[in-house]
mmCIF file of C-alpha atoms in Angstrom:
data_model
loop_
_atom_site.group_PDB
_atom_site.id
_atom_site.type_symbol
_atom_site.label_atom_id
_atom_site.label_comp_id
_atom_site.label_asym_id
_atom_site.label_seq_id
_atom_site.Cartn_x
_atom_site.Cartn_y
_atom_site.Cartn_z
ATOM 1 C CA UNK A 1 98.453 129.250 112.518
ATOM 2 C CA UNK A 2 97.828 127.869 115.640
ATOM 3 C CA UNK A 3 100.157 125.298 117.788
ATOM 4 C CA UNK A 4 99.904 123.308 120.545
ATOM 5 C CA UNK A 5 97.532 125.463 123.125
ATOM 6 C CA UNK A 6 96.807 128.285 120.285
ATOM 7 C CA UNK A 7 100.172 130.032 120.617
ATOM 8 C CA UNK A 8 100.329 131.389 116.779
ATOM 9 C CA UNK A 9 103.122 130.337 115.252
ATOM 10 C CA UNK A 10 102.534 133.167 112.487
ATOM 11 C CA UNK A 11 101.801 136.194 114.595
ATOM 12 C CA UNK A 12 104.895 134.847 115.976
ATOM 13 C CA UNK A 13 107.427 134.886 114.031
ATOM 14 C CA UNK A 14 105.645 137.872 111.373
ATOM 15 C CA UNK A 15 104.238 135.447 108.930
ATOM 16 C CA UNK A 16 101.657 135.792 106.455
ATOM 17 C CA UNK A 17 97.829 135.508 107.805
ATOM 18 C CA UNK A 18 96.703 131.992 107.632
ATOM 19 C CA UNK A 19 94.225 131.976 104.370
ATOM 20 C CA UNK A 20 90.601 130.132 104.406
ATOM 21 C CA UNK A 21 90.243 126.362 103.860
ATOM 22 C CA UNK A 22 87.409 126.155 101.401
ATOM 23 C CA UNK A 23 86.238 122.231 100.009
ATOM 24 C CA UNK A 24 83.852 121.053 97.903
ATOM 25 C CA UNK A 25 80.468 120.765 98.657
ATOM 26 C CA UNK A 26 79.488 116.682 98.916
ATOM 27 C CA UNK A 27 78.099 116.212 95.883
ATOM 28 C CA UNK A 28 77.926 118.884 94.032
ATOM 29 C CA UNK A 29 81.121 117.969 91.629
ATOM 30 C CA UNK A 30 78.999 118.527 88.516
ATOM 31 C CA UNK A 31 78.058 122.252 89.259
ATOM 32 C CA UNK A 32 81.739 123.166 91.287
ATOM 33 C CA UNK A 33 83.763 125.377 89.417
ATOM 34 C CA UNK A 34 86.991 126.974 90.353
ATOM 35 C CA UNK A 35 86.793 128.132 93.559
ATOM 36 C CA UNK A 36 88.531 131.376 94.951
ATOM 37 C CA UNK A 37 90.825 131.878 91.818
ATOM 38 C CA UNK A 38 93.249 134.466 93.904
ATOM 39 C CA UNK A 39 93.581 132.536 96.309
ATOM 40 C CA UNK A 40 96.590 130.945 94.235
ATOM 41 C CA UNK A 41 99.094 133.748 95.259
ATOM 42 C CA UNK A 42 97.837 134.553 98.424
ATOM 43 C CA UNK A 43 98.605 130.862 99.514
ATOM 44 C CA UNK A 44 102.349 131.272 97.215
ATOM 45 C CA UNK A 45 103.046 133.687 99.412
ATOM 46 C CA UNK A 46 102.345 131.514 102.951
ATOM 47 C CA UNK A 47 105.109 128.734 101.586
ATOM 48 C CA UNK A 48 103.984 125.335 99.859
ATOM 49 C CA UNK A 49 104.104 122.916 102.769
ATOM 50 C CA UNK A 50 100.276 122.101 103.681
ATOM 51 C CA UNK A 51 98.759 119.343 105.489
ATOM 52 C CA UNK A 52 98.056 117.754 109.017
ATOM 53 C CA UNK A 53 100.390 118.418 112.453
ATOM 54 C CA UNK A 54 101.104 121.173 114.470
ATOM 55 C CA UNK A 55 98.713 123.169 113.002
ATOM 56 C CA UNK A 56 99.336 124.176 109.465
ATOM 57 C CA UNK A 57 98.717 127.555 107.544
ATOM 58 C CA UNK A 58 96.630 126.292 105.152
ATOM 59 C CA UNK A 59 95.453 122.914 103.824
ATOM 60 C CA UNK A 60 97.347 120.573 101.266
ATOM 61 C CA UNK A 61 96.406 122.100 97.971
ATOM 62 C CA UNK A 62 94.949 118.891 95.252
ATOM 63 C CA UNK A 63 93.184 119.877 92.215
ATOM 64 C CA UNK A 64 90.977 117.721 90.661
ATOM 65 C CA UNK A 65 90.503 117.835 86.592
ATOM 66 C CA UNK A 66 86.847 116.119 85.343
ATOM 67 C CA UNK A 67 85.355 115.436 82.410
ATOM 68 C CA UNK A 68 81.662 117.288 83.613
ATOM 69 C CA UNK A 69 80.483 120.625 82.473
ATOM 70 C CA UNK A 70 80.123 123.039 84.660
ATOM 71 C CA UNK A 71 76.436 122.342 83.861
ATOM 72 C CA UNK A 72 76.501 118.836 84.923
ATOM 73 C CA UNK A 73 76.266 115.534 82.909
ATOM 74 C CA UNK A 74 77.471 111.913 83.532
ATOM 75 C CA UNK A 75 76.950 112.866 87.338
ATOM 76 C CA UNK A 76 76.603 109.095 88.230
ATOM 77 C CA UNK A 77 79.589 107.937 86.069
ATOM 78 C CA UNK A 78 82.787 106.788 87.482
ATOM 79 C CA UNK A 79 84.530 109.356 87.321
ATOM 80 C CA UNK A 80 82.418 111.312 89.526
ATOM 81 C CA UNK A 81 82.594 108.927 91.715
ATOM 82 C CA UNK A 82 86.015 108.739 92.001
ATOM 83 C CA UNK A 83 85.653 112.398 92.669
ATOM 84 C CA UNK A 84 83.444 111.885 95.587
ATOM 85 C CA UNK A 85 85.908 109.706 97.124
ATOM 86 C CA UNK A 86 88.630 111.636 96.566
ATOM 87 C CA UNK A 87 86.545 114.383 98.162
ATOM 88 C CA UNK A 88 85.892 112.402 101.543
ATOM 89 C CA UNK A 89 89.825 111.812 101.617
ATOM 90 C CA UNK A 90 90.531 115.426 101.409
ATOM 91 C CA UNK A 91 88.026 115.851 104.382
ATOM 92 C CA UNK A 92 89.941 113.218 106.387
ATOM 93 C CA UNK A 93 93.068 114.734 105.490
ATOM 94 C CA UNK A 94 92.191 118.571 105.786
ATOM 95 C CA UNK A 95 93.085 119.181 102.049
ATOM 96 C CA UNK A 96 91.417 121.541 100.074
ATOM 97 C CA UNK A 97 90.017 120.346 96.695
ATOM 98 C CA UNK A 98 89.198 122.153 93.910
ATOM 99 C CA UNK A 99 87.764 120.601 90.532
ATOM 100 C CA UNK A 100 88.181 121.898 87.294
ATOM 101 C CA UNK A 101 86.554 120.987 83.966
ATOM 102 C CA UNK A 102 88.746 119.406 81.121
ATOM 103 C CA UNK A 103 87.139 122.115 78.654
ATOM 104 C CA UNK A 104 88.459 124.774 80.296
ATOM 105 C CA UNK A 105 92.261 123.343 81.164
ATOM 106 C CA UNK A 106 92.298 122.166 77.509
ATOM 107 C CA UNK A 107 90.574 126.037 76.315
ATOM 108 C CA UNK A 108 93.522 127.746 78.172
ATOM 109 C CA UNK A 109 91.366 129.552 80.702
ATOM 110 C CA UNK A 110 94.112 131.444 83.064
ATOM 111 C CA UNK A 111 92.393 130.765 86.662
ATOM 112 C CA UNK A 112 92.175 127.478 85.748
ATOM 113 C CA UNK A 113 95.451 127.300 84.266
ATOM 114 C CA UNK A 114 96.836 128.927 87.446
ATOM 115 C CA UNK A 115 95.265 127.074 90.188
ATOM 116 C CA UNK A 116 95.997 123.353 88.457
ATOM 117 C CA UNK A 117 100.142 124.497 87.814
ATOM 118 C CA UNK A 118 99.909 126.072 91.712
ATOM 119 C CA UNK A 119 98.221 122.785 93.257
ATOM 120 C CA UNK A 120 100.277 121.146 95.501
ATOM 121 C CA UNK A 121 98.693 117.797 93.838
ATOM 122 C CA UNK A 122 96.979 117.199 90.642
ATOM 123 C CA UNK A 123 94.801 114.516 90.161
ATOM 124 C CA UNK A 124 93.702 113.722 86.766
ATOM 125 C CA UNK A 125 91.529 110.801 85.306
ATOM 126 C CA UNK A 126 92.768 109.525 82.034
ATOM 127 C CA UNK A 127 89.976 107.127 81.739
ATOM 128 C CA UNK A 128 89.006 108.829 78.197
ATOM 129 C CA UNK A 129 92.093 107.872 75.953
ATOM 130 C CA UNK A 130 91.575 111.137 73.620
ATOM 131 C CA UNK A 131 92.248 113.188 76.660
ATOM 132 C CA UNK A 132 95.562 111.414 77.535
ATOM 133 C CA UNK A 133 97.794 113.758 75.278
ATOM 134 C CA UNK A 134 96.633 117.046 76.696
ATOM 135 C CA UNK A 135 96.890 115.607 80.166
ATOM 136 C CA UNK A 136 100.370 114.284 80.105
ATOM 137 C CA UNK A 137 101.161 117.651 78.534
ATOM 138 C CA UNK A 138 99.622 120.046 81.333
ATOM 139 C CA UNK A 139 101.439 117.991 83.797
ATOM 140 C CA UNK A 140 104.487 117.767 82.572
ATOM 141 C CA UNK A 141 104.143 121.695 82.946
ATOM 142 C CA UNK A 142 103.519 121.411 86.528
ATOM 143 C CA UNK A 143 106.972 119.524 86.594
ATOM 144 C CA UNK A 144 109.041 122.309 84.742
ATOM 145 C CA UNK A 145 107.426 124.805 87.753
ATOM 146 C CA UNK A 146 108.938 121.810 90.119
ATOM 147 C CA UNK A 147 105.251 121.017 91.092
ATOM 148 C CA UNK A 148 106.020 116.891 91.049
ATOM 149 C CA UNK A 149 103.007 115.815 92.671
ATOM 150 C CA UNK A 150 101.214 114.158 90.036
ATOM 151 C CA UNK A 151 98.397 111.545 90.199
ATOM 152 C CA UNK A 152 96.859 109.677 87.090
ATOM 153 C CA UNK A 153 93.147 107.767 87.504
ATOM 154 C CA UNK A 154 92.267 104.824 85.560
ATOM 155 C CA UNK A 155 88.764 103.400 85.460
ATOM 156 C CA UNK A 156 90.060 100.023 84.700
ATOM 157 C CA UNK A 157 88.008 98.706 81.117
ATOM 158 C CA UNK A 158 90.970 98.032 79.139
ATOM 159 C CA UNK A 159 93.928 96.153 80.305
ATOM 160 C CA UNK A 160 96.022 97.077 77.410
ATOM 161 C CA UNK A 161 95.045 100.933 78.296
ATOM 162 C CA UNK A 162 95.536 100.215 82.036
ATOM 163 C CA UNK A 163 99.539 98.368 81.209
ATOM 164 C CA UNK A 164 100.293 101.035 79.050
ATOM 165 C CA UNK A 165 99.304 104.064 81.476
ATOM 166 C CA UNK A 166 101.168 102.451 84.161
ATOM 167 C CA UNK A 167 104.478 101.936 82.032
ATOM 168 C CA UNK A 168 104.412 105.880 80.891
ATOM 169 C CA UNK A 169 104.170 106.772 84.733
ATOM 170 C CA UNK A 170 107.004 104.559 85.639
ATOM 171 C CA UNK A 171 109.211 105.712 83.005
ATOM 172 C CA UNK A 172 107.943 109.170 83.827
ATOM 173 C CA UNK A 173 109.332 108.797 87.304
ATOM 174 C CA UNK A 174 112.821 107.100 86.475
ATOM 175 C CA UNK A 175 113.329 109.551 83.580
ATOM 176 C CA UNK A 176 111.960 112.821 84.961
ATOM 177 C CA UNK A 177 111.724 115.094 87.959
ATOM 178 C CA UNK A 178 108.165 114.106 88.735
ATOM 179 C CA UNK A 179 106.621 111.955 91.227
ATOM 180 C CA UNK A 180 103.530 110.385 89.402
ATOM 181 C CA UNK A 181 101.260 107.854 91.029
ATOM 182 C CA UNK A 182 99.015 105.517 89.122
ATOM 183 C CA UNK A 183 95.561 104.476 90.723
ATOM 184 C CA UNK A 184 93.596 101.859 88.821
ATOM 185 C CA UNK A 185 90.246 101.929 90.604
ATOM 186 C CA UNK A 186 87.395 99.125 89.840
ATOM 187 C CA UNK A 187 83.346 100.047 90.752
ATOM 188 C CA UNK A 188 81.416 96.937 92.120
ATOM 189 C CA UNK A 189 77.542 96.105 91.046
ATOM 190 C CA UNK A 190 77.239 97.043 94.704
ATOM 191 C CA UNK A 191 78.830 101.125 93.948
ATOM 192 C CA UNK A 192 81.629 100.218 96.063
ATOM 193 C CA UNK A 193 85.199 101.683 94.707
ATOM 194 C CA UNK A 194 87.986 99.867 95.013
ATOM 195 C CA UNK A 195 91.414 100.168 93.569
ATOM 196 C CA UNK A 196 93.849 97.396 92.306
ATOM 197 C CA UNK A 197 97.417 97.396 92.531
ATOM 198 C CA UNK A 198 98.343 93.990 91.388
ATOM 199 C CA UNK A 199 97.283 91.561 88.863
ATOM 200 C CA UNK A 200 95.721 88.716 90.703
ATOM 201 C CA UNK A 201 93.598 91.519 92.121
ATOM 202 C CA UNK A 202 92.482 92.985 88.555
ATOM 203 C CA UNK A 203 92.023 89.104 87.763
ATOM 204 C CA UNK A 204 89.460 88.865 90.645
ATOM 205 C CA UNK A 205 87.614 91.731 89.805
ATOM 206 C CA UNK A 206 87.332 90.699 85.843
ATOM 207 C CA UNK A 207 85.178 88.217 87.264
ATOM 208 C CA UNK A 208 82.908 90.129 89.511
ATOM 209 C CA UNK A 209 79.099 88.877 90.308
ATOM 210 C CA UNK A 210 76.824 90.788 92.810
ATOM 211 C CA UNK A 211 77.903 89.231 95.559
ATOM 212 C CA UNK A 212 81.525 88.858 94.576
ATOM 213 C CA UNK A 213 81.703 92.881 96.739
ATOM 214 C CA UNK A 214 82.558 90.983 100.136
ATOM 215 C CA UNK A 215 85.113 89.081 97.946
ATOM 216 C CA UNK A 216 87.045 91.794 96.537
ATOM 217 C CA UNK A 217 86.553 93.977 100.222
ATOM 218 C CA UNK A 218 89.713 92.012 101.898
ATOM 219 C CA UNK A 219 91.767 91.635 98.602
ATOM 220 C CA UNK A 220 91.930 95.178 97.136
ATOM 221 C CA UNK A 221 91.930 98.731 98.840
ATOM 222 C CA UNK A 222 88.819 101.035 99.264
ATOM 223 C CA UNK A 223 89.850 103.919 96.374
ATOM 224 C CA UNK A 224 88.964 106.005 99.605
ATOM 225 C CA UNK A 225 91.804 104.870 101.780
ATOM 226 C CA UNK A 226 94.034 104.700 98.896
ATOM 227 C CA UNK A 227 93.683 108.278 98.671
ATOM 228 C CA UNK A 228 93.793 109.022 102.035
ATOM 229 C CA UNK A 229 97.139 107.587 102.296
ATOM 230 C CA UNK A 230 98.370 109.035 99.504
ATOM 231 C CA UNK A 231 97.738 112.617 100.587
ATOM 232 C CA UNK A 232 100.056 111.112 103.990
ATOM 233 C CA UNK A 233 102.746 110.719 101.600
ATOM 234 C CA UNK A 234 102.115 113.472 99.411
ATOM 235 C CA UNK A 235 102.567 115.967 102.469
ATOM 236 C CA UNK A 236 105.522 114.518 103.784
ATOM 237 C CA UNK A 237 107.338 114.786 100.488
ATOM 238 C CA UNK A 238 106.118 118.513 100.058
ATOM 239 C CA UNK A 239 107.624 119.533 103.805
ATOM 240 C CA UNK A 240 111.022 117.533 103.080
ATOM 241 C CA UNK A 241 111.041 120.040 99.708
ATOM 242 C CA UNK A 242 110.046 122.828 101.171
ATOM 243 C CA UNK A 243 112.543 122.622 104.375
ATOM 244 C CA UNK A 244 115.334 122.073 101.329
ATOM 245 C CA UNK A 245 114.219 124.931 100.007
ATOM 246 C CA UNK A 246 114.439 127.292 102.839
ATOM 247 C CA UNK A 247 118.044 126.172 103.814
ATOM 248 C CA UNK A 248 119.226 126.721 100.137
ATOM 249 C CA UNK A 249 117.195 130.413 100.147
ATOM 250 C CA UNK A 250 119.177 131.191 103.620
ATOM 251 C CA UNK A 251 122.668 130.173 102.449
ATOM 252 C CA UNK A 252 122.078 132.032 99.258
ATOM 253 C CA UNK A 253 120.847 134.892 101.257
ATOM 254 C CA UNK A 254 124.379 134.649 103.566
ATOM 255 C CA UNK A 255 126.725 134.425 100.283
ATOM 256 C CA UNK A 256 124.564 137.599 98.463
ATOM 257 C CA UNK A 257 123.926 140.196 100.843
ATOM 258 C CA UNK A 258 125.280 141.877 103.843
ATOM 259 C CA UNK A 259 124.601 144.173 106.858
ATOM 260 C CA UNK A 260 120.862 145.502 106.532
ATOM 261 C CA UNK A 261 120.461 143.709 102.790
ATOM 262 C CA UNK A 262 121.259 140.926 104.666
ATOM 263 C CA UNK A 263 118.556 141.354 107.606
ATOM 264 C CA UNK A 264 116.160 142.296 105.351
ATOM 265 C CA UNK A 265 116.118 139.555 103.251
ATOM 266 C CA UNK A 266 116.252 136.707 106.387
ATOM 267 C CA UNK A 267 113.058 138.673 107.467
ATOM 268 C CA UNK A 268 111.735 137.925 104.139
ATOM 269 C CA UNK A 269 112.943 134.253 104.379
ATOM 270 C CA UNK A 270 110.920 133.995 108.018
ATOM 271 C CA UNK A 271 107.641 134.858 106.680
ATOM 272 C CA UNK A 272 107.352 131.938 104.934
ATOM 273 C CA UNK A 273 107.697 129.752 108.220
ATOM 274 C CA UNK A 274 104.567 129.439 108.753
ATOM 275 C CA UNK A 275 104.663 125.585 109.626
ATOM 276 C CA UNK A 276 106.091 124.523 112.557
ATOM 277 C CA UNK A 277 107.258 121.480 110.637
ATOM 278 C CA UNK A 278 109.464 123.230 109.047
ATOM 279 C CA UNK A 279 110.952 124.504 112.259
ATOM 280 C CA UNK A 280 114.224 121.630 111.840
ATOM 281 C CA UNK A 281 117.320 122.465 114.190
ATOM 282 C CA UNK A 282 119.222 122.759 111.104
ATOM 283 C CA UNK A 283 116.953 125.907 109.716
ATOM 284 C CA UNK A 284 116.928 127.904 112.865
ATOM 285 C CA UNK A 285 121.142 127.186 113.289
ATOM 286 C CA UNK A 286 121.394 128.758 110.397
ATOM 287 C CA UNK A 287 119.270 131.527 111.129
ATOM 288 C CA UNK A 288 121.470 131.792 113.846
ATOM 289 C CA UNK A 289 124.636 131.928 111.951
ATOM 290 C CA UNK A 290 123.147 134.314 109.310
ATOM 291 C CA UNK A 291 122.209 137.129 112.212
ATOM 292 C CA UNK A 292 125.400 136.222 113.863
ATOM 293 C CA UNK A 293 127.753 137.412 110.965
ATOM 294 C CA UNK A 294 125.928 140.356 110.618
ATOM 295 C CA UNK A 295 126.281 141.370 114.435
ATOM 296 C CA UNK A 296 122.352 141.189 114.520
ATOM 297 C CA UNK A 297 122.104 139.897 118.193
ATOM 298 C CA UNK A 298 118.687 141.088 119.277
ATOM 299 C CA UNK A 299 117.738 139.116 116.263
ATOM 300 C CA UNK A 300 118.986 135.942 117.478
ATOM 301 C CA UNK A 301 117.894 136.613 121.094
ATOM 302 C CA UNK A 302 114.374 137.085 119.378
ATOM 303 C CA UNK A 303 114.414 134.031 117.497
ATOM 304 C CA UNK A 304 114.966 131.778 120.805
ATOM 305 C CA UNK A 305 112.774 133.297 122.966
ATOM 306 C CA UNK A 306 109.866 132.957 120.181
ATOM 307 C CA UNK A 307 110.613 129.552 120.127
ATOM 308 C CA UNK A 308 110.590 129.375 123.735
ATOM 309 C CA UNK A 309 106.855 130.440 123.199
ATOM 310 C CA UNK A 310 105.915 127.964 121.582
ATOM 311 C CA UNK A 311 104.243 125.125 123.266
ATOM 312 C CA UNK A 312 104.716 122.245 120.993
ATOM 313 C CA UNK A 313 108.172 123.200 119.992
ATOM 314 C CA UNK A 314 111.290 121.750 122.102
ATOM 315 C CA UNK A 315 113.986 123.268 119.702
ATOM 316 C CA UNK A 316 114.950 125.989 121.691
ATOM 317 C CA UNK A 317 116.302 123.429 124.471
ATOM 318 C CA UNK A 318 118.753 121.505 122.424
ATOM 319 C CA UNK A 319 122.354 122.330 123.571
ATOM 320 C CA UNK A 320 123.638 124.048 120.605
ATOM 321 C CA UNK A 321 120.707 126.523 120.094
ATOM 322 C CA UNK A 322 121.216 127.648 123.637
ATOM 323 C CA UNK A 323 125.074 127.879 123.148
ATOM 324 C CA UNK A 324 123.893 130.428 120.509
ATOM 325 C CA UNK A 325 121.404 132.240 122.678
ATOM 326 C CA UNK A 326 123.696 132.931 125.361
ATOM 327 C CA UNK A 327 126.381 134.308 123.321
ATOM 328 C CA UNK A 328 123.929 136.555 121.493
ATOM 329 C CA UNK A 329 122.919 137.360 125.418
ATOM 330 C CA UNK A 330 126.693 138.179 126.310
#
């Protein structure tokens, strides 16, 4: 990883080599199969906060699960075309997409099994009702792994499908751990994809004549940018959870061990910050704090001074990092 004027963050502070970002080729959704199945636990092992800023490791991780073969078929239906727009919102946003078929998910297959539980955001289209029960109960296995990210796709042709979808996600999210989104997209005689998020606007579109496209452009969202910010908010959420996770891992780490067991394991703990977002004044105090009680001052005089190094990274002027510094200096 790279920051600011290519200082590497991960050669830096002895983190995992960045791995490949590897997308989808445009338009070739029916014949894309799983792509780079170890990549999975190479990626585990580089920490599970992806997306745009200072740089980061890797790409945000989405998966995408379609109804194709890997042979092809329906290749101008609406769920492909979904796909493709989901595709050109991964390419604004740096993700990395990888679509799976259904068959294979619902078959068991382990790669694919693997790479749709590890995916920092699953995106599945429910569009096909007899589908809905082995959907709900893949992702509800990505939940128990604490994977929340969860996004459900409904080519809107039934209202009573489309009401009924949305209800399970909401009580999904007030009775569960996950964080589901529901997208109910609508395809214009013009090809155009757009999705709806209120009523009036899935009145509108009930209606829709060929020329009705320039109608519906200023009253619902382009499925594109719908996407696009959702992967925003999707990567946000996945730092906040993954900077909660390193602060619990180093506190545990500071009750467990001691001495070398101690040192060992925060070196463990730093090569998974590999994102300088995750680089909060609250991680690297207690960094601090950890090295301090084990007399490790070199460590903590190491720490600073890599921060120092890094262009894009202010932390290691704030008052009580330099307190730090200087007594690990004395």
């Amino acid at each position: 990883m790279e920051s600011g004027n290519g200082t590497p963050l991960a050669g830096a502070l002895g983190t995992a080599a960045e791995s490949p970002q590897c997308q989808l080729p445009p338009g070739g959704e029916g014949a894309t199969g799983l792509a780079e199945p170890d990549r999975a636990a190479e990626d585990a092992a580089a920490g599970s906060c992806g997306g745009s800023g200072g740089g980061p490791p890797r790409a945000l991780r989405a998966i995408y699960m379609r109804s194709e073969s890997s042979q092809g078929g329906a290749v101008g239906g609406p769920e492909a075309g979904a796909l493709q727009c989901l595709l050109r919102a991964c390419e604004a946003e740096g993700a990395h997409l990888t679509s799976v078929p259904f068959g294979e998910l619902d078959f068991g297959e382990t790669a694919v099994l693997d790479a749709f539980y590890d995916a920092d955001v699953a995106f599945v289209d429910m569009s096909d009702f007899s589908r809905q029960p082995s959907l709900f109960y893949h992702l509800g296995v990505r939940e128990s792994f604490d994977m929340a990210n969860n996004v459900i796709l409904y080519h809107d042709t039934d209202a009573d499908t489309a009401l009924s979808l949305k209800d399970m996600v909401t009580q999904k999210n007030t009775a569960s751990s996950g964080n589901y989104y529901f997208i109910l997209y609508i395809v214009t005689p013009c090809a155009d994809y757009f999705c709806c998020e209120s009523d009036a606007q899935r009145r509108a579109s009930e209606y829709m004549q060929p020329n009705w496209d320039t109608i519906l452009g200023p009253l619902c969202m382009p499925l594109v940018d719908r996407f696009i910010s959702l992967l925003k908010d999707i990567h946000v959420t996945s730092c906040v959870y993954y900077k909660e996770t390193l602060l619990n891992d180093i506190r545990k780490a500071r009750e467990k061990y001691q001495g070398d067991e101690l040192a060992k394991e925060l070196a463990r703990i730093k090569l998974r910050m590999d994102n300088i977002e995750v680089l909060t004044s609250d991680i690297i105090i207690n960094l601090l704090l950890s090295y301090r009680d084990i007399q490790d001052y070199d460590a903590m005089v190491k720490l600073v001074e890599t921060l120092e190094m890094l262009p894009t990274c202010d932390l290691a002027d704030q008052h009580n990092i330099k307190f730090h510094y200087a007594f690990a200096m004395n």
